[in-house]
mmCIF file of C-alpha atoms in Angstrom:
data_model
loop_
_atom_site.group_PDB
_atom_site.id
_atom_site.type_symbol
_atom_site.label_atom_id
_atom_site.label_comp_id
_atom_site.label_asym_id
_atom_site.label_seq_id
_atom_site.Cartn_x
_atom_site.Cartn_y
_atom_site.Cartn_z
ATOM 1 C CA UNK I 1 148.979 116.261 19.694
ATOM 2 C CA UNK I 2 148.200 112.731 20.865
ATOM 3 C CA UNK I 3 148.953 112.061 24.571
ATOM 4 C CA UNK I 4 150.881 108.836 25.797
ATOM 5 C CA UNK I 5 151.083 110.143 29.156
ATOM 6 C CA UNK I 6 152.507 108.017 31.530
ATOM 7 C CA UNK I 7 152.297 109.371 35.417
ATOM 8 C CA UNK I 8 151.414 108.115 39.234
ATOM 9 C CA UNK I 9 148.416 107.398 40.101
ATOM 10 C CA UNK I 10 148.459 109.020 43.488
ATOM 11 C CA UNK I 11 145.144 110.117 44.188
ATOM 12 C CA UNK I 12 143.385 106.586 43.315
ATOM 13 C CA UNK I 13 145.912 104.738 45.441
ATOM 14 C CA UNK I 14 144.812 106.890 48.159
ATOM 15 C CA UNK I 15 141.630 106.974 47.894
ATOM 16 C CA UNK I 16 141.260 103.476 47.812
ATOM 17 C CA UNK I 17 143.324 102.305 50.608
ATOM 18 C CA UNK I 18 142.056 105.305 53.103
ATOM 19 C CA UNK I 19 138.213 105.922 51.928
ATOM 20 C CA UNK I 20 137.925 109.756 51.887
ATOM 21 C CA UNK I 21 136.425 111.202 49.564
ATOM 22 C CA UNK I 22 138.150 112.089 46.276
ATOM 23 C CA UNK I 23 138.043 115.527 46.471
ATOM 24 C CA UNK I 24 139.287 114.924 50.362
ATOM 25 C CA UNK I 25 142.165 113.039 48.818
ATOM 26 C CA UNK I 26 142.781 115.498 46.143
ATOM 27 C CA UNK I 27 143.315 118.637 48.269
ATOM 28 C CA UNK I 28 145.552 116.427 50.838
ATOM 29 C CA UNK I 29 147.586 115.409 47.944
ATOM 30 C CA UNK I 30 147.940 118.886 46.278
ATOM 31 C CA UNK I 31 148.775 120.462 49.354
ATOM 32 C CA UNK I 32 152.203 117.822 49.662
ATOM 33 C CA UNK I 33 153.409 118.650 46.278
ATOM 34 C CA UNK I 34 155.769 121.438 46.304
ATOM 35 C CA UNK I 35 154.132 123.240 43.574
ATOM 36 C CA UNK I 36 150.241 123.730 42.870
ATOM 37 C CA UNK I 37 150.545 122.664 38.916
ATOM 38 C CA UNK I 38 150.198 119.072 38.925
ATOM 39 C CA UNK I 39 151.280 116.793 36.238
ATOM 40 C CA UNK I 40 148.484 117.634 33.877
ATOM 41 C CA UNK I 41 148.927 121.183 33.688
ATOM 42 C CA UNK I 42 152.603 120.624 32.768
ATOM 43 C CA UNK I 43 151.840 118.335 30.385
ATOM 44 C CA UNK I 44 148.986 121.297 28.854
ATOM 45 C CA UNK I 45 152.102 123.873 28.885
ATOM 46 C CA UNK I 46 154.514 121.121 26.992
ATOM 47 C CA UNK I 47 151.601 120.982 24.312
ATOM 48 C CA UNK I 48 151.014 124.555 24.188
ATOM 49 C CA UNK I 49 154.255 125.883 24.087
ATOM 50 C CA UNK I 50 155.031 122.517 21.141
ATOM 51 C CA UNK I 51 152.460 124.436 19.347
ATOM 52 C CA UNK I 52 153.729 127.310 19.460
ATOM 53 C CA UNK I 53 157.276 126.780 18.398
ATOM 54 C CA UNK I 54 155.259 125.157 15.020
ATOM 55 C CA UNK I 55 153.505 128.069 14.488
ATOM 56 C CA UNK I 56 156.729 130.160 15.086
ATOM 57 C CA UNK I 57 156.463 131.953 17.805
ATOM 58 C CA UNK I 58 159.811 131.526 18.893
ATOM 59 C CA UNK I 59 161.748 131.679 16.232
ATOM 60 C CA UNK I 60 163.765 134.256 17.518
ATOM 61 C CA UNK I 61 165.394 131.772 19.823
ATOM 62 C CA UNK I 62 165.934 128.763 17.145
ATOM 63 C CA UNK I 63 169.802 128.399 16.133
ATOM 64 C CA UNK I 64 170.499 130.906 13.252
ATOM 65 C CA UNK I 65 169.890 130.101 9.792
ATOM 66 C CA UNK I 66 168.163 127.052 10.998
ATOM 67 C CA UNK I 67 171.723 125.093 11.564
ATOM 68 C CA UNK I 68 170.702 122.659 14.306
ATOM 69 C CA UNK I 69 173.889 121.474 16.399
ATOM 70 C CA UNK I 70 175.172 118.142 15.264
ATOM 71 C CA UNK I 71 178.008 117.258 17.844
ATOM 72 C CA UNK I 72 176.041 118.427 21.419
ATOM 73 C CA UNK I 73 172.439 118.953 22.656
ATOM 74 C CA UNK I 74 171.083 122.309 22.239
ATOM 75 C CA UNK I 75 168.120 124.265 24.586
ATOM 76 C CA UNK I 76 166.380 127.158 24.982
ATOM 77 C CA UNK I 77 164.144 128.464 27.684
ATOM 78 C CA UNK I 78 160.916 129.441 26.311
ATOM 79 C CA UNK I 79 159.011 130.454 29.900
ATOM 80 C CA UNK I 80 160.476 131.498 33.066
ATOM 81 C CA UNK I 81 159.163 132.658 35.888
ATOM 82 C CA UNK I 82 159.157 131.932 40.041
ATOM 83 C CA UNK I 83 156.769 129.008 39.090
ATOM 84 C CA UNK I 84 158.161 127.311 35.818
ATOM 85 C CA UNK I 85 160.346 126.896 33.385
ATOM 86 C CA UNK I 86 159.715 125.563 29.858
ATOM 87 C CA UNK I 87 162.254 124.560 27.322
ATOM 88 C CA UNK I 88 163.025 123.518 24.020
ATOM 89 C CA UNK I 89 165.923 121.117 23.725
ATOM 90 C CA UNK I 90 167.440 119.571 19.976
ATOM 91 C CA UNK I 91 168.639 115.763 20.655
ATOM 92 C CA UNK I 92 171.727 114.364 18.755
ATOM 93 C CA UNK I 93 172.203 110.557 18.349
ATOM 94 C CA UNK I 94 174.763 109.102 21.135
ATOM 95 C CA UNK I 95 174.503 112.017 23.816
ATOM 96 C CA UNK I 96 172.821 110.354 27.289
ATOM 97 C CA UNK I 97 171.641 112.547 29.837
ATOM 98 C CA UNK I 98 172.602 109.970 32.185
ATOM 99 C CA UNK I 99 169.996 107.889 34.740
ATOM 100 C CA UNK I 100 169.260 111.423 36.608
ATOM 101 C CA UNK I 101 166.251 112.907 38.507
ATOM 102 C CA UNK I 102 164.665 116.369 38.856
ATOM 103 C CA UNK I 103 165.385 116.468 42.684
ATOM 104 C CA UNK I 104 162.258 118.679 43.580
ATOM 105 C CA UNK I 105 160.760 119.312 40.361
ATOM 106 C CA UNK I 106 157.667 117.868 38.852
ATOM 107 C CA UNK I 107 158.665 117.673 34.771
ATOM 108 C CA UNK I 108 156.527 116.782 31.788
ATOM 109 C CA UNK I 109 157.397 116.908 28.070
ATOM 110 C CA UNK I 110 156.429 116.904 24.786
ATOM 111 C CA UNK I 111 158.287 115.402 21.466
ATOM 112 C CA UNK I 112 157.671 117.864 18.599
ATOM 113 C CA UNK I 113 159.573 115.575 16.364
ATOM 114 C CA UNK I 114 161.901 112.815 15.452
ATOM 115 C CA UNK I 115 161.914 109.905 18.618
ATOM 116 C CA UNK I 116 163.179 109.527 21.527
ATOM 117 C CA UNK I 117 164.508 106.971 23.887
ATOM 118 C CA UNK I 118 163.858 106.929 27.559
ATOM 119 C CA UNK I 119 165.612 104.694 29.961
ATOM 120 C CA UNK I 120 163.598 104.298 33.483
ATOM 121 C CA UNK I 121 164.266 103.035 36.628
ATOM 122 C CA UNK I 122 161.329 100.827 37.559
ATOM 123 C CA UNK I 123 162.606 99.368 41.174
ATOM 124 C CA UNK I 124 164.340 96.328 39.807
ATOM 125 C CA UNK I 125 165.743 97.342 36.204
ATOM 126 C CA UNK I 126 165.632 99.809 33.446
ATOM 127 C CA UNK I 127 162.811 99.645 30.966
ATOM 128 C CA UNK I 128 162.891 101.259 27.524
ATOM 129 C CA UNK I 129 160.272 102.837 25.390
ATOM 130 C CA UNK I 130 160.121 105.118 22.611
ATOM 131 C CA UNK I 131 158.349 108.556 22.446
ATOM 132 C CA UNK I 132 157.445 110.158 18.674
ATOM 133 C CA UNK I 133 156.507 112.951 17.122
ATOM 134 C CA UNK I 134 153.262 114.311 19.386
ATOM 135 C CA UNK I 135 153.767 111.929 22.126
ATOM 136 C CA UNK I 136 153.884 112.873 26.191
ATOM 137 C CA UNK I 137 155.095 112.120 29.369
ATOM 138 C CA UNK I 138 155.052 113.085 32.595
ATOM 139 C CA UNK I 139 157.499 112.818 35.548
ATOM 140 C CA UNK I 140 156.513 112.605 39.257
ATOM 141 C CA UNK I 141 159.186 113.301 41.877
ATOM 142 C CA UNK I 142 161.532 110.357 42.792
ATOM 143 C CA UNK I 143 161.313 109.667 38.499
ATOM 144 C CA UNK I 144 164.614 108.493 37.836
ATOM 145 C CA UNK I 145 165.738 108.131 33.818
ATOM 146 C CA UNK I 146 167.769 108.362 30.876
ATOM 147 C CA UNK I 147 166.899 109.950 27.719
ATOM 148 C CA UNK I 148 168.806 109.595 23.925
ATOM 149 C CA UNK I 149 168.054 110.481 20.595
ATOM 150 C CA UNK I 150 166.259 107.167 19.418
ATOM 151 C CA UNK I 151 168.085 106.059 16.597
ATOM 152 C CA UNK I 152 168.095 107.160 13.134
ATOM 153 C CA UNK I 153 165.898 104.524 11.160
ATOM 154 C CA UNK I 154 163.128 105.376 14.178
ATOM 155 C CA UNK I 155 162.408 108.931 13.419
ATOM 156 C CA UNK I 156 159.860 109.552 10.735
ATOM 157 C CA UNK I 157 158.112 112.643 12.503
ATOM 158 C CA UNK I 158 160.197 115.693 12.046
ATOM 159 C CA UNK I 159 158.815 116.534 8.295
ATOM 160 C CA UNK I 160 155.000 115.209 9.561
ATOM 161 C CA UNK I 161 155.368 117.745 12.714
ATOM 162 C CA UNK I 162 155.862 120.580 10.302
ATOM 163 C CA UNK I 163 159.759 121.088 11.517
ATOM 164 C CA UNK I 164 162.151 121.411 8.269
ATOM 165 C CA UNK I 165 165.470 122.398 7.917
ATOM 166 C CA UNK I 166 168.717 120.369 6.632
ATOM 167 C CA UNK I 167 169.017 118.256 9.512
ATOM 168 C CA UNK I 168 165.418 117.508 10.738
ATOM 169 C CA UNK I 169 166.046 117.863 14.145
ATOM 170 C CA UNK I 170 164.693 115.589 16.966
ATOM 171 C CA UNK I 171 162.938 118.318 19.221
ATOM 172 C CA UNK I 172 160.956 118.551 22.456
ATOM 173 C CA UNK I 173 159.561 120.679 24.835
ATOM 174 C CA UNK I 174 160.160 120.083 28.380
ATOM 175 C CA UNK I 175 158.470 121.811 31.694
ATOM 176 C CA UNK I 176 159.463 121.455 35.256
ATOM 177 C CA UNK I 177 157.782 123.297 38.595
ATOM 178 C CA UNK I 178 158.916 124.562 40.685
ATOM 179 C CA UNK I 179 161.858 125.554 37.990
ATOM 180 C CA UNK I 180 164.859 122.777 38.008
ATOM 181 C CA UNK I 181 167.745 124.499 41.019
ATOM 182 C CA UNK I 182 169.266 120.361 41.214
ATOM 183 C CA UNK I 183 169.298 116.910 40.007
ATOM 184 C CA UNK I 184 170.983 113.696 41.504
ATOM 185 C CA UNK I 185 172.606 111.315 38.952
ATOM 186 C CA UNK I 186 172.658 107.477 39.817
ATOM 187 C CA UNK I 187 174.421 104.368 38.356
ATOM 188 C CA UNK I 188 172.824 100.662 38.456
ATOM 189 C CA UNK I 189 175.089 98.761 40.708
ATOM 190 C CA UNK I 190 175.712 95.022 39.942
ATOM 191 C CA UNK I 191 173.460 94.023 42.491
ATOM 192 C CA UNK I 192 170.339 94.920 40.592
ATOM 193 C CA UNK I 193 170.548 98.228 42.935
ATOM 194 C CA UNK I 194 170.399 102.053 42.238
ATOM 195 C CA UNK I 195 173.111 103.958 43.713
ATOM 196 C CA UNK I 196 173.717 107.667 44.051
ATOM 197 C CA UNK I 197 176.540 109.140 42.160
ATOM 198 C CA UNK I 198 176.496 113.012 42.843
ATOM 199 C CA UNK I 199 173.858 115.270 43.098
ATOM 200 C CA UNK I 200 174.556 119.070 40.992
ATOM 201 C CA UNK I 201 173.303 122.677 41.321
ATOM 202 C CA UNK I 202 171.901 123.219 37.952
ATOM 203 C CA UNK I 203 169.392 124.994 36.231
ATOM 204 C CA UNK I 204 169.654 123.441 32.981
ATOM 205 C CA UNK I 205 166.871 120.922 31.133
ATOM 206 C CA UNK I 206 167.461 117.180 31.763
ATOM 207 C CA UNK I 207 171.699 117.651 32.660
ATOM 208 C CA UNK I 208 174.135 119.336 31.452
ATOM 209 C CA UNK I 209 174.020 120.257 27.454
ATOM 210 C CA UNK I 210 176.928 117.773 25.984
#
């Protein structure tokens, strides 16, 4: 898998602005998070676990008869345990998460195949890009974003990533640590401002599953 990742660079910022060492800096910045895997080793799990759904591993979760849903998102939780969770979620064209965050989760994902879309809240206004087939990201707290199906005529990876089946799904795998308990969804307000819509108990991958 290649690696687009795109992530804060905390440590640098600090080190350069308060001239301890960088393994000073490291440990003070670790020791804030509220987790000890850091963006890289979510990012490792996303490619791991993205493996091993290729290699079929977890087939034994995959919808039966290889019918991906058509009309809603689908997931499954791969890994679970008091430190992580990892999922696999199928995309369908025209379902937003909405702009959301992971309230207290650090996240990461991989795209196994098709494209997708990702909406981000920069400060001042959204930016798009597009993530394909083997592509990464990362997402340090306060990351606020939207995520689609990228349309049709952009996915080309599904058959190159080795996934078949009648609809060639758009699929990634998604981590988050500590596991996801909440997220906070937000709205761009006419003045060029994020606001705060509600904020949910949930334990499900990137909102709810519609």
């Amino acid at each position: 898998m290649r690696s687009s990742v795109l992530s804060l660079s905390v440590d640098s910022r600090a080190a350069a602005t308060s001239g301890l060492l960088p393994e000073v800096t490291e440990r003070a910045t670790a020791s804030a998070l509220p987790t000890r895997l850091r963006p890289a080793d979510l990012l490792r799990l996303t490619d791991e676990s993205a493996q091993d759904v290729l290699e079929g591993r977890y087939d034994h979760l995959l919808p039966d008869g290889g019918l991906w849903p058509t009309e809603n998102r689908w997931a499954a939780r791969l890994v679970a345990d008091d430190e992580v969770d990892v999922w696999l979620i199928s995309w369908v064209e025209g379902k937003y998460t909405e702009l959301h965050d992971h309230a207290g989760s650090l996240g990461a994902l991989t795209v196994l195949s098709g494209a997708l879309s990702e909406y981000r809240w920069n400060g001042r206004d959204l930016r798009r890009r597009t993530l394909t087939a083997g592509d990464q990201a990362s997402f340090p707290l306060g990351w606020v974003h939207d995520v689609v199906r990228a349309p049709t005529e952009s996915i080309g990876g599904a058959s190159e990533a080795g996934i078949t089946g009648p609809l060639n799904p758009t699929l990634s795998v998604h981590a988050y640590s500590p596991p996801l308990t909440a997220m906070s969804y937000y709205e761009v307000t006419g003045h060029g401002t994020l606001r705060r819509t509600r904020s949910v108990l949930t334990d499900q991958p990137e909102g709810e599953l519609e």
